[in-house]
Coordinates of C-alpha atoms in Angstrom, one line a residue:
Chain B
M1 CA -12.0 82.7 4.0
I2 CA -10.4 83.5 0.5
D3 CA -6.8 83.9 0.5
R4 CA -4.4 85.3 -2.0
K5 CA -3.3 81.8 -3.2
D6 CA -7.0 81.2 -3.9
V7 CA -7.4 84.0 -6.0
E8 CA -4.4 83.3 -8.0
H9 CA -5.4 79.7 -8.4
V10 CA -8.9 80.8 -9.7
A11 CA -7.6 83.4 -11.9
R12 CA -5.3 81.0 -13.4
L13 CA -8.2 78.3 -14.1
T14 CA -10.2 81.2 -15.6
R15 CA -7.0 82.4 -17.6
L16 CA -7.3 85.9 -16.3
A17 CA -4.2 87.9 -15.9
L18 CA -4.7 90.1 -12.7
T19 CA -2.4 92.9 -11.7
E20 CA -1.5 92.9 -8.0
P21 CA -3.9 95.6 -7.1
E22 CA -6.7 93.5 -8.9
L23 CA -5.8 90.3 -7.0
E24 CA -6.2 92.3 -3.9
R25 CA -9.3 93.7 -4.8
M26 CA -10.7 90.2 -5.8
R27 CA -9.7 88.8 -2.7
V28 CA -11.7 91.4 -0.8
E29 CA -14.7 91.0 -2.9
L30 CA -14.8 87.4 -3.0
N31 CA -14.8 87.3 0.7
S32 CA -17.6 89.7 0.9
I33 CA -19.6 87.4 -1.6
L34 CA -18.9 84.5 0.8
A35 CA -19.9 86.6 3.8
H36 CA -23.3 87.1 2.0
L37 CA -23.5 83.3 1.5
D38 CA -23.2 83.1 5.2
T39 CA -26.2 85.1 5.7
L40 CA -28.0 82.9 3.3
R41 CA -26.8 80.0 5.4
A42 CA -28.5 81.2 8.3
V43 CA -31.9 80.3 6.7
P44 CA -33.3 77.3 8.3
T45 CA -33.5 74.4 5.7
E46 CA -34.0 71.3 7.6
G47 CA -36.3 68.9 6.0
I48 CA -36.3 71.1 2.6
E49 CA -34.9 69.1 -0.6
P50 CA -32.0 70.8 -2.1
T51 CA -32.7 72.1 -5.5
S52 CA -30.5 73.9 -8.5
H53 CA -33.4 76.0 -9.6
A54 CA -35.7 78.4 -8.5
V55 CA -38.6 77.2 -10.9
D56 CA -40.4 74.2 -10.4
I57 CA -40.3 72.7 -13.8
V58 CA -38.7 69.4 -14.9
N59 CA -38.3 67.7 -18.3
V60 CA -38.0 70.2 -20.9
M61 CA -37.1 68.5 -24.1
R62 CA -37.4 69.0 -27.6
E63 CA -37.8 66.1 -30.5
D64 CA -34.7 65.1 -32.3
E65 CA -35.4 67.4 -35.5
V66 CA -32.9 69.2 -37.7
E67 CA -33.3 72.9 -37.8
P68 CA -31.5 75.5 -39.9
C69 CA -27.9 76.4 -39.2
L70 CA -26.0 79.4 -39.5
P71 CA -24.4 80.3 -42.8
Q72 CA -20.8 79.7 -42.6
D73 CA -19.9 83.3 -43.2
A74 CA -22.3 84.3 -40.1
A75 CA -20.9 81.7 -38.0
L76 CA -17.3 83.0 -38.6
A77 CA -18.4 86.7 -38.7
N78 CA -17.3 87.3 -35.3
A79 CA -13.8 85.3 -35.3
P80 CA -10.9 87.5 -34.7
D81 CA -8.7 85.2 -37.1
P82 CA -10.8 83.5 -39.4
S83 CA -8.8 81.3 -42.1
G84 CA -10.6 79.8 -44.9
D85 CA -13.5 77.6 -43.4
F86 CA -12.2 77.7 -40.0
F87 CA -11.8 79.9 -36.9
R88 CA -7.9 80.2 -36.2
V89 CA -6.4 80.4 -32.8
P90 CA -2.9 80.4 -31.4
R91 CA -1.2 77.0 -31.0
I92 CA -2.1 75.2 -27.8
I93 CA 1.2 73.9 -26.0
E94 CA 1.0 70.6 -24.7
E95 CA 4.3 70.1 -23.1
Chain P
M1 CA 3.3 39.3 -21.6
S2 CA 1.6 36.4 -19.7
P3 CA 0.1 37.7 -16.4
A4 CA 2.4 35.0 -14.6
A5 CA 5.6 36.6 -16.2
T6 CA 5.6 39.7 -13.9
P7 CA 5.2 40.0 -10.0
Y8 CA 2.4 42.5 -10.6
E9 CA -1.1 42.6 -11.4
T10 CA -2.9 45.0 -13.8
V11 CA -6.2 47.0 -12.8
I12 CA -7.8 48.8 -15.7
G13 CA -10.9 50.9 -16.1
L14 CA -12.3 52.2 -19.4
E15 CA -14.3 55.4 -20.1
V16 CA -15.8 55.0 -23.4
H17 CA -17.3 58.1 -25.1
A18 CA -19.8 57.2 -27.7
Q19 CA -21.6 59.6 -30.2
L20 CA -25.3 59.0 -30.0
S21 CA -27.0 58.4 -33.6
T22 CA -29.5 61.3 -33.3
R23 CA -30.3 63.4 -36.2
S24 CA -29.7 66.5 -34.4
K25 CA -27.2 67.8 -31.6
M26 CA -27.6 67.2 -27.8
F27 CA -28.9 70.9 -27.2
C28 CA -29.7 72.4 -30.4
G29 CA -31.3 71.5 -33.8
C30 CA -28.1 71.5 -35.9
P31 CA -27.3 68.3 -38.0
T32 CA -24.8 65.8 -36.8
T33 CA -23.7 64.6 -40.3
F34 CA -20.1 63.6 -40.7
G35 CA -17.6 65.1 -43.0
A36 CA -19.7 68.3 -43.7
R37 CA -17.6 71.3 -44.8
P38 CA -16.2 72.9 -41.8
N39 CA -18.3 75.5 -39.5
T40 CA -21.5 74.7 -41.5
Q41 CA -23.5 72.9 -38.9
T42 CA -23.5 75.4 -36.0
C43 CA -25.7 77.7 -34.4
P44 CA -25.4 80.4 -31.5
V45 CA -26.2 77.6 -29.1
C46 CA -23.4 75.2 -30.3
L47 CA -21.1 78.2 -30.9
G48 CA -21.5 79.2 -27.3
L49 CA -22.7 82.8 -28.0
P50 CA -23.9 84.6 -24.9
G51 CA -27.5 84.7 -24.2
V52 CA -28.6 81.3 -25.8
L53 CA -30.5 78.3 -24.2
P54 CA -29.7 74.7 -24.6
V55 CA -32.8 72.5 -24.9
V56 CA -32.2 68.6 -24.2
N57 CA -32.8 66.3 -27.0
R58 CA -35.3 63.6 -26.0
R59 CA -34.0 61.1 -28.4
A60 CA -30.6 61.5 -26.8
V61 CA -32.2 60.8 -23.3
E62 CA -34.0 57.7 -24.9
F63 CA -30.9 56.3 -26.3
G64 CA -29.1 56.7 -23.0
I65 CA -31.8 55.0 -21.3
R66 CA -32.0 52.1 -24.0
T67 CA -28.1 51.6 -23.3
A68 CA -28.4 51.8 -19.5
L69 CA -31.0 48.9 -19.7
A70 CA -29.1 46.9 -22.0
F71 CA -26.2 46.9 -19.4
G72 CA -28.6 46.2 -16.4
C73 CA -27.9 49.7 -15.0
R74 CA -30.4 51.6 -12.7
V75 CA -32.0 54.4 -14.5
N76 CA -32.2 57.3 -11.8
E77 CA -35.4 58.9 -11.3
A78 CA -33.9 62.3 -11.2
C79 CA -31.0 63.5 -13.0
R80 CA -29.5 66.8 -14.0
F81 CA -27.0 68.4 -16.0
A82 CA -23.8 70.2 -14.8
R83 CA -21.2 72.5 -16.2
K84 CA -17.7 71.1 -16.4
H85 CA -15.2 74.1 -16.7
Y86 CA -12.0 74.1 -18.4
Y87 CA -10.3 76.0 -21.1
Y88 CA -9.7 74.7 -24.4
P89 CA -10.1 76.2 -28.0
D90 CA -12.4 73.3 -29.2
M91 CA -14.8 74.4 -26.7
P92 CA -16.3 77.9 -27.1
K93 CA -18.3 78.2 -23.8
N94 CA -15.2 77.3 -21.7
Y95 CA -17.6 74.9 -20.0
Q96 CA -18.9 71.6 -21.4
I97 CA -22.5 70.6 -20.4
S98 CA -22.2 67.1 -18.6
Q99 CA -23.5 65.4 -16.0
Y100 CA -21.9 64.9 -12.6
E101 CA -23.6 64.2 -9.3
E102 CA -26.8 62.8 -10.7
P103 CA -26.0 61.0 -13.8
L104 CA -28.7 59.2 -15.9
A105 CA -27.8 55.5 -15.0
E106 CA -25.5 53.8 -12.6
D107 CA -24.4 50.2 -11.6
G108 CA -24.5 48.0 -14.4
F109 CA -22.3 45.2 -15.9
L110 CA -21.3 44.3 -19.3
E111 CA -20.3 40.5 -19.8
I112 CA -17.3 40.0 -21.9
D113 CA -16.0 36.6 -23.5
I114 CA -12.3 35.9 -23.1
E115 CA -10.1 33.0 -23.6
G116 CA -11.0 30.7 -20.8
G117 CA -14.6 32.0 -20.1
A118 CA -16.8 34.7 -19.5
R119 CA -16.5 37.5 -17.3
S120 CA -18.7 40.4 -15.8
I121 CA -17.2 43.8 -15.8
G122 CA -19.0 46.4 -13.6
I123 CA -20.2 49.5 -15.0
Q124 CA -20.1 52.3 -12.6
R125 CA -22.1 55.1 -14.4
L126 CA -23.6 56.4 -17.6
H127 CA -24.2 59.8 -18.5
L128 CA -25.1 62.3 -21.1
E129 CA -22.8 65.4 -22.3
E130 CA -22.2 67.2 -25.3
D131 CA -19.0 66.8 -27.9
V132 CA -16.5 69.5 -28.4
G133 CA -15.0 70.8 -31.7
K134 CA -12.2 69.6 -33.7
L135 CA -8.8 71.0 -33.7
L136 CA -6.6 70.7 -36.8
H137 CA -3.0 71.8 -36.7
E138 CA -1.5 74.1 -39.3
G139 CA 1.5 72.3 -40.6
T140 CA 3.1 69.6 -38.5
L141 CA 2.3 69.4 -34.6
E142 CA 5.9 70.5 -33.9
T143 CA 6.0 73.5 -36.2
A144 CA 2.4 74.7 -36.1
Q145 CA 2.0 78.3 -34.8
A146 CA -1.8 78.1 -34.9
S147 CA -4.7 75.7 -34.8
L148 CA -8.0 75.7 -36.8
V149 CA -11.1 74.9 -35.2
D150 CA -14.3 73.1 -36.8
F151 CA -17.3 73.5 -34.6
N152 CA -19.3 71.2 -36.6
R153 CA -18.9 68.3 -33.9
S154 CA -19.6 70.9 -31.0
G155 CA -22.5 70.0 -29.2
V156 CA -23.1 66.4 -30.8
A157 CA -24.8 64.1 -28.2
L158 CA -22.4 62.1 -26.4
M159 CA -22.8 59.2 -23.9
E160 CA -20.1 58.6 -21.5
T161 CA -19.8 55.2 -19.8
V162 CA -17.3 54.3 -16.9
S163 CA -16.4 50.8 -16.3
R164 CA -15.4 49.8 -12.8
P165 CA -11.6 49.2 -12.5
E166 CA -12.2 45.5 -12.9
L167 CA -10.4 44.7 -16.2
S168 CA -7.3 42.8 -15.5
S169 CA -5.3 42.7 -18.8
P170 CA -4.8 44.8 -22.0
E171 CA -6.6 41.8 -23.6
E172 CA -9.6 42.0 -21.5
A173 CA -9.8 45.8 -22.1
A174 CA -9.8 45.4 -25.8
A175 CA -12.5 42.5 -25.2
Y176 CA -14.6 44.9 -23.2
L177 CA -14.5 47.6 -26.0
R178 CA -15.5 45.2 -28.5
A179 CA -18.3 43.8 -26.5
F180 CA -19.3 47.5 -25.7
R181 CA -19.4 48.5 -29.3
A182 CA -21.5 45.5 -30.4
V183 CA -23.9 46.3 -27.7
L184 CA -24.4 49.9 -28.8
V185 CA -24.4 49.1 -32.6
F186 CA -27.3 46.2 -31.9
L187 CA -29.2 48.9 -30.0
G188 CA -28.8 51.4 -32.8
V189 CA -27.7 54.2 -30.5
C190 CA -24.4 54.7 -32.2
D191 CA -22.9 53.7 -35.5
G192 CA -19.6 52.5 -33.9
N193 CA -17.4 53.8 -36.3
M194 CA -14.2 54.3 -34.7
E195 CA -12.2 55.7 -37.7
E196 CA -14.7 58.8 -37.7
G197 CA -14.5 59.0 -33.9
S198 CA -18.2 57.7 -33.1
L199 CA -16.6 55.7 -30.1
R200 CA -13.6 56.8 -28.2
C201 CA -11.9 55.4 -25.4
D202 CA -9.5 56.6 -22.5
A203 CA -8.3 54.2 -20.0
N204 CA -7.3 54.2 -16.2
V205 CA -4.3 52.1 -15.6
S206 CA -2.5 51.0 -12.5
I207 CA -0.5 48.0 -11.4
R208 CA 0.3 46.6 -7.8
P209 CA 2.4 43.7 -6.2
R210 CA 0.3 40.5 -6.9
G211 CA -2.0 39.9 -4.0
S212 CA -1.9 43.5 -2.6
A213 CA -5.3 44.8 -1.6
K214 CA -4.2 48.5 -2.2
L215 CA -4.6 49.9 -5.6
G216 CA -1.4 51.5 -7.2
T217 CA -1.2 55.1 -8.7
K218 CA -3.4 55.5 -11.5
V219 CA -2.3 56.7 -14.8
E220 CA -5.1 57.9 -17.5
I221 CA -4.3 57.2 -21.1
K222 CA -6.0 59.3 -23.7
N223 CA -6.3 58.7 -27.4
L224 CA -7.3 55.1 -27.6
N225 CA -9.2 54.9 -30.8
S226 CA -9.1 51.5 -32.2
F227 CA -9.3 48.1 -30.4
R228 CA -5.8 47.5 -31.5
N229 CA -4.5 50.8 -30.1
V230 CA -6.4 50.0 -26.7
Q231 CA -4.4 46.9 -26.4
R232 CA -0.9 48.1 -27.5
A233 CA -1.2 51.4 -25.6
L234 CA -2.1 49.3 -22.4
E235 CA 0.6 46.9 -22.9
F236 CA 3.2 49.5 -23.3
E237 CA 1.9 51.4 -20.0
V238 CA 2.0 48.1 -18.0
R239 CA 5.2 47.7 -19.2
R240 CA 6.4 51.2 -18.4
Q241 CA 5.1 51.1 -14.9
A242 CA 6.5 47.6 -14.1
Q243 CA 9.9 48.8 -15.2
A244 CA 9.7 52.1 -13.1
L245 CA 8.7 50.0 -10.1
D246 CA 11.3 47.6 -10.8
A247 CA 13.9 50.5 -10.6
G248 CA 12.4 51.6 -7.3
E249 CA 10.8 54.6 -9.0
R250 CA 7.4 56.0 -8.0
I251 CA 4.4 56.2 -10.6
A252 CA 3.1 59.7 -11.1
Q253 CA -0.5 60.3 -11.1
E254 CA -0.8 61.9 -14.5
T255 CA -2.4 61.9 -17.8
R256 CA -0.6 60.4 -20.8
L257 CA -1.2 60.7 -24.5
W258 CA -1.0 57.4 -26.7
E259 CA 1.1 58.1 -29.7
A260 CA -0.1 55.4 -32.0
E261 CA 2.6 55.9 -34.8
R262 CA 5.3 55.9 -32.2
G263 CA 4.1 53.4 -30.1
Y264 CA 4.4 55.0 -26.9
T265 CA 2.7 57.0 -24.2
R266 CA 3.8 60.5 -23.0
S267 CA 3.1 62.7 -20.4
M268 CA 0.5 65.5 -21.0
R269 CA 1.9 68.1 -18.5
S270 CA -0.6 71.1 -19.4
K271 CA -3.5 68.8 -17.9
E272 CA -1.9 69.7 -14.5
F273 CA -4.9 72.0 -13.5
A274 CA -7.3 70.3 -15.6
H275 CA -8.9 68.4 -12.8
D276 CA -10.2 71.3 -11.0
Y277 CA -13.3 71.5 -13.2
R278 CA -15.7 73.4 -10.9
Y279 CA -18.8 71.3 -11.5
F280 CA -22.1 73.0 -10.7
P281 CA -25.6 72.5 -11.7
E282 CA -26.3 73.8 -15.3
P283 CA -28.8 76.7 -14.5
D284 CA -30.0 76.8 -18.1
L285 CA -31.3 73.3 -18.0
V286 CA -34.1 72.0 -15.6
P287 CA -33.6 68.7 -14.0
L288 CA -35.1 65.3 -15.6
Q289 CA -37.5 63.1 -13.9
I290 CA -37.4 60.0 -15.8
D291 CA -41.1 58.6 -16.1
R292 CA -40.9 54.9 -15.2
R293 CA -43.4 54.2 -18.0
W294 CA -41.1 55.7 -20.3
V295 CA -38.4 53.3 -19.0
E296 CA -40.6 50.4 -19.3
E297 CA -41.6 51.2 -22.8
I298 CA -38.1 51.4 -23.9
R299 CA -37.2 48.1 -22.2
A300 CA -40.0 46.4 -24.0
G301 CA -38.3 47.6 -27.1
L302 CA -34.9 46.4 -26.5
P303 CA -33.5 43.9 -29.3
E304 CA -31.8 40.7 -28.8
L305 CA -28.1 41.6 -27.9
P306 CA -25.0 40.3 -29.4
R307 CA -24.0 37.9 -26.8
A308 CA -27.6 36.4 -26.6
W309 CA -27.5 36.2 -30.5
R310 CA -24.4 34.3 -30.4
Q311 CA -25.1 32.0 -27.8
R312 CA -28.5 31.2 -29.8
V313 CA -26.8 30.4 -32.9
V314 CA -24.0 28.4 -31.4
A315 CA -26.7 26.2 -29.6
Q316 CA -29.4 26.1 -32.4
Y317 CA -27.3 25.8 -35.6
G318 CA -23.8 24.4 -34.1
L319 CA -22.2 27.7 -35.5
P320 CA -18.6 27.7 -34.0
P321 CA -18.3 30.6 -31.5
Y322 CA -15.6 32.2 -33.6
D323 CA -18.2 32.6 -36.6
A324 CA -20.7 33.9 -34.5
E325 CA -18.3 36.6 -33.0
V326 CA -17.4 37.9 -36.5
L327 CA -20.9 37.9 -37.4
T328 CA -21.7 40.1 -34.5
Q329 CA -19.5 42.9 -35.7
S330 CA -22.5 44.8 -36.9
R331 CA -26.3 44.5 -36.7
A332 CA -26.5 44.7 -40.3
L333 CA -24.4 41.6 -40.6
V334 CA -26.5 39.8 -38.3
D335 CA -29.6 40.8 -40.2
Y336 CA -27.9 39.7 -43.4
Y337 CA -27.1 36.3 -42.0
E338 CA -30.5 35.8 -40.8
A339 CA -32.1 37.1 -43.9
A340 CA -30.0 34.6 -45.8
L341 CA -30.7 31.8 -43.6
R342 CA -34.4 32.3 -43.7
E343 CA -34.3 32.6 -47.5
W344 CA -32.2 29.1 -47.7
A345 CA -33.2 26.9 -44.9
P346 CA -36.8 27.4 -43.9
A347 CA -37.6 26.1 -40.6
S348 CA -38.7 22.7 -42.4
G349 CA -36.0 20.5 -44.1
T350 CA -33.2 22.4 -43.0
A351 CA -30.0 20.9 -44.2
A352 CA -27.8 20.8 -41.3
D353 CA -24.5 22.2 -42.7
R354 CA -26.3 25.2 -44.3
P355 CA -25.7 27.6 -41.4
K356 CA -22.0 26.7 -41.4
V357 CA -21.7 27.0 -45.4
L358 CA -23.5 30.4 -45.0
S359 CA -21.2 31.8 -42.4
N360 CA -18.2 30.4 -44.4
W361 CA -19.4 32.3 -47.5
I362 CA -20.0 35.5 -45.6
M363 CA -16.6 35.5 -43.7
S364 CA -14.3 34.4 -46.6
E365 CA -16.1 36.3 -49.5
L366 CA -18.5 38.9 -48.4
L367 CA -16.2 40.3 -45.7
R368 CA -13.3 40.4 -48.4
V369 CA -15.1 42.9 -50.3
L370 CA -17.2 44.7 -47.8
P371 CA -16.3 46.2 -44.2
G372 CA -18.5 43.9 -42.0
D373 CA -18.8 46.5 -39.3
D374 CA -20.1 49.2 -41.7
E375 CA -23.8 49.1 -41.2
Q376 CA -24.3 51.1 -44.5
A377 CA -22.0 49.3 -46.4
V378 CA -23.5 45.9 -45.3
R379 CA -27.1 46.9 -45.8
G380 CA -26.4 48.3 -49.3
S381 CA -24.3 45.1 -50.3
P382 CA -24.6 44.8 -54.2
I383 CA -25.0 41.2 -53.1
P384 CA -28.3 41.2 -51.2
P385 CA -28.8 37.8 -49.2
R386 CA -31.2 36.5 -51.8
H387 CA -28.5 36.4 -54.2
L388 CA -26.0 34.9 -52.1
V389 CA -28.3 32.1 -51.6
G390 CA -29.0 31.9 -55.0
L391 CA -25.5 31.4 -55.6
L392 CA -25.1 28.8 -52.8
R393 CA -28.2 26.8 -54.2
L394 CA -26.1 26.5 -57.6
I395 CA -23.3 24.9 -55.6
E396 CA -25.6 22.6 -53.7
N397 CA -27.4 21.2 -56.8
S398 CA -24.0 20.9 -58.7
T399 CA -24.7 23.3 -61.4
I400 CA -21.4 25.1 -60.7
S401 CA -18.3 24.0 -58.5
G402 CA -17.4 25.9 -55.4
K403 CA -14.3 27.2 -57.2
I404 CA -16.3 28.8 -60.2
A405 CA -18.8 29.9 -57.6
K406 CA -16.0 32.4 -56.3
D407 CA -15.6 33.8 -59.6
V408 CA -19.2 34.3 -60.1
F409 CA -19.4 36.0 -56.7
Q410 CA -17.0 38.6 -57.9
K411 CA -19.2 39.2 -60.9
M412 CA -22.2 39.3 -58.8
F413 CA -20.5 41.9 -56.6
D414 CA -19.4 43.9 -59.6
S415 CA -22.6 43.8 -61.6
G416 CA -25.3 43.4 -58.9
Q417 CA -26.7 40.6 -61.0
D418 CA -28.0 37.4 -59.5
A419 CA -26.1 33.9 -60.0
P420 CA -28.4 31.9 -62.4
T421 CA -27.8 35.1 -64.8
I422 CA -24.2 35.2 -64.8
V423 CA -23.7 31.4 -65.0
E424 CA -26.3 31.3 -67.7
R425 CA -24.4 34.3 -69.8
D426 CA -21.1 33.1 -69.0
G427 CA -21.6 29.5 -69.9
L428 CA -20.2 28.4 -66.4
T429 CA -22.6 25.6 -66.1
Q430 CA -20.5 22.4 -64.6
V431 CA -19.6 19.5 -67.2
A432 CA -21.8 16.8 -65.6
D433 CA -22.2 15.0 -69.0
E434 CA -20.4 11.5 -68.3
G435 CA -19.8 11.0 -72.0
A436 CA -18.2 14.6 -72.5
L437 CA -16.2 14.4 -69.2
G438 CA -15.2 10.8 -70.1
Q439 CA -13.5 12.0 -73.3
V440 CA -11.6 14.6 -71.4
I441 CA -10.3 12.2 -69.0
D442 CA -9.2 9.8 -71.8
S443 CA -6.9 12.4 -73.4
V444 CA -5.7 13.6 -69.9
M445 CA -4.7 10.0 -69.1
A446 CA -3.2 9.6 -72.5
A447 CA -0.8 12.5 -71.9
N448 CA 0.0 11.5 -68.2
S449 CA 1.0 8.0 -68.3
K450 CA 3.7 8.2 -65.6
A451 CA 1.0 9.6 -63.2
I452 CA -0.9 6.5 -63.8
E453 CA 2.0 4.4 -63.4
D454 CA 2.7 5.9 -60.1
Y455 CA -0.9 5.5 -59.3
R456 CA -0.8 1.9 -59.7
R457 CA 2.4 1.5 -57.9
G458 CA 0.4 2.8 -54.8
K459 CA 1.3 6.5 -55.0
K460 CA -2.5 7.3 -54.5
E461 CA -2.0 11.2 -54.7
A462 CA -1.2 10.8 -58.4
K463 CA -4.9 10.7 -58.6
G464 CA -5.1 14.2 -57.5
A465 CA -2.8 15.4 -60.2
L466 CA -5.0 13.7 -63.0
V467 CA -8.2 15.5 -61.4
G468 CA -6.4 18.8 -61.5
Q469 CA -5.7 18.2 -65.3
V470 CA -9.2 17.4 -65.9
M471 CA -10.3 20.5 -64.0
K472 CA -7.7 22.6 -66.0
A473 CA -8.9 21.0 -69.2
T474 CA -12.6 22.0 -68.6
R475 CA -11.7 25.4 -67.2
G476 CA -13.1 24.2 -63.7
K477 CA -16.3 23.6 -64.9
A478 CA -16.3 19.8 -64.5
N479 CA -18.1 18.5 -61.5
P480 CA -15.5 17.2 -59.3
A481 CA -17.3 14.4 -57.9
L482 CA -18.1 13.3 -61.1
V483 CA -14.5 13.5 -62.2
N484 CA -13.2 11.4 -59.3
R485 CA -15.7 8.8 -59.8
L486 CA -15.0 8.5 -63.7
L487 CA -11.5 8.5 -63.1
E488 CA -11.5 5.9 -60.5
D489 CA -13.4 3.6 -62.9
K490 CA -11.2 4.0 -65.6
L491 CA -8.0 3.5 -63.5
S492 CA -9.2 0.3 -61.9
Q493 CA -10.2 -0.9 -65.4
T494 CA -7.0 -0.7 -67.3

């Protein structure tokens, strides 16, 4: 079971500012998702290797070759606050 | 601080991040050139734009395996990538693709040479991941209201290697990092340039009462980006922890930042939540199954490693271990030394002292004008090995003196010309003509009757002063051995 404290913790980790009603809604929704996982857990999986993928493919790799980059103005095009050559972001407070 | 001076023993583990020398990034084809104009080496993948797919760089995996083999690690048959989640503006996806439960390799060791012998330090794991962007603060750190982000570094292939907590002093930690760097540079998987951040180090350090089996509370120190800083930061931290324990305080488990200019570590409180990374397998990348034949191919191509090279030249040429250590600061320097030695002292008829003469000249002259740990600078030396040997031959056959040779060396470095050309052009050939030298000696003796008197009264050092005068009169070109002999003859005659 996910309680309010779990939701607050996850919201904080994902930098989401949730209102009281949103916190409550998330608690209910996350619990229903977990309940669905319980359904999946009921499937017998003994003797089956765990996997992280639905497709049976391994070793997809590329050669170490340089490809064209984005022009700088395109890279910065969607930045909310570009500054010269850079993306500009609010100062991070360390202490 | 000598270990015996405190009632505590120190336990240190190092995490080293090395940028791999691949041409393109870990998961996209952007170039990895250092120093490019900000935000000109990016693409949708390394900018973390939605809907993109990363693809693993095969060369990065190869470099990881090569390093793993050099450290005697087990290369796992199956490995996969994972997402490590945290928020920081240098990382646009808000997760870093790394490896967690199934790293590329585990369980190796690195041998370090320290005062009093060698030690083998365990390596716990080695994994691949991607680098993050670079943050610059507008104005000073204290007054900045904003940070500027350059994503050129975002996505560059990184290899993280975690040692076991088996280092027992700051000196050992620095020795480990030096040895680690040398191996990577020899393998050609990393340029080892610490100033440019190609090699970065974090340390975990704790202290415990001597003889205690239980580990103390561990503190992580970040930002240790030179050998000197590793040692200084750890020395500071060990002292800080000892003082805290002495005062009856508890050590907080925390991350601290080394402030190199100010010489202390400080707590980074914002990282409180940072250890809840919520790793899960990266759904955008399929697992790797490392082919054993590939591993064996890579193993077969491993070069001689720095430690083995040092042991060989010490045994084979009688080179002092110190010289061997200096020479292994880069692959290029070792290659330089070997090329010069091949040129000068082919297998047959080797003059016994040549290996040492050569290392002396490299250490005292070449490394005075070139940074020996800079592969490119050494490879592009204006004095190639052949030219250095040409100079040493002129000393060996008494054409020029060692003193003149140093001037010639500088001229060679400045002009790129070889020694015979410069000696010929500037008329620097030693005066080895007995008649001509005899005349110079006569006039020096005539002008220094007091020194001669002193000499005859038994003050043998007086001869040195006379030799000096002769050298001065010939502007350093006189053959010193000949001057000594002639002078002795004349002093004993009169």
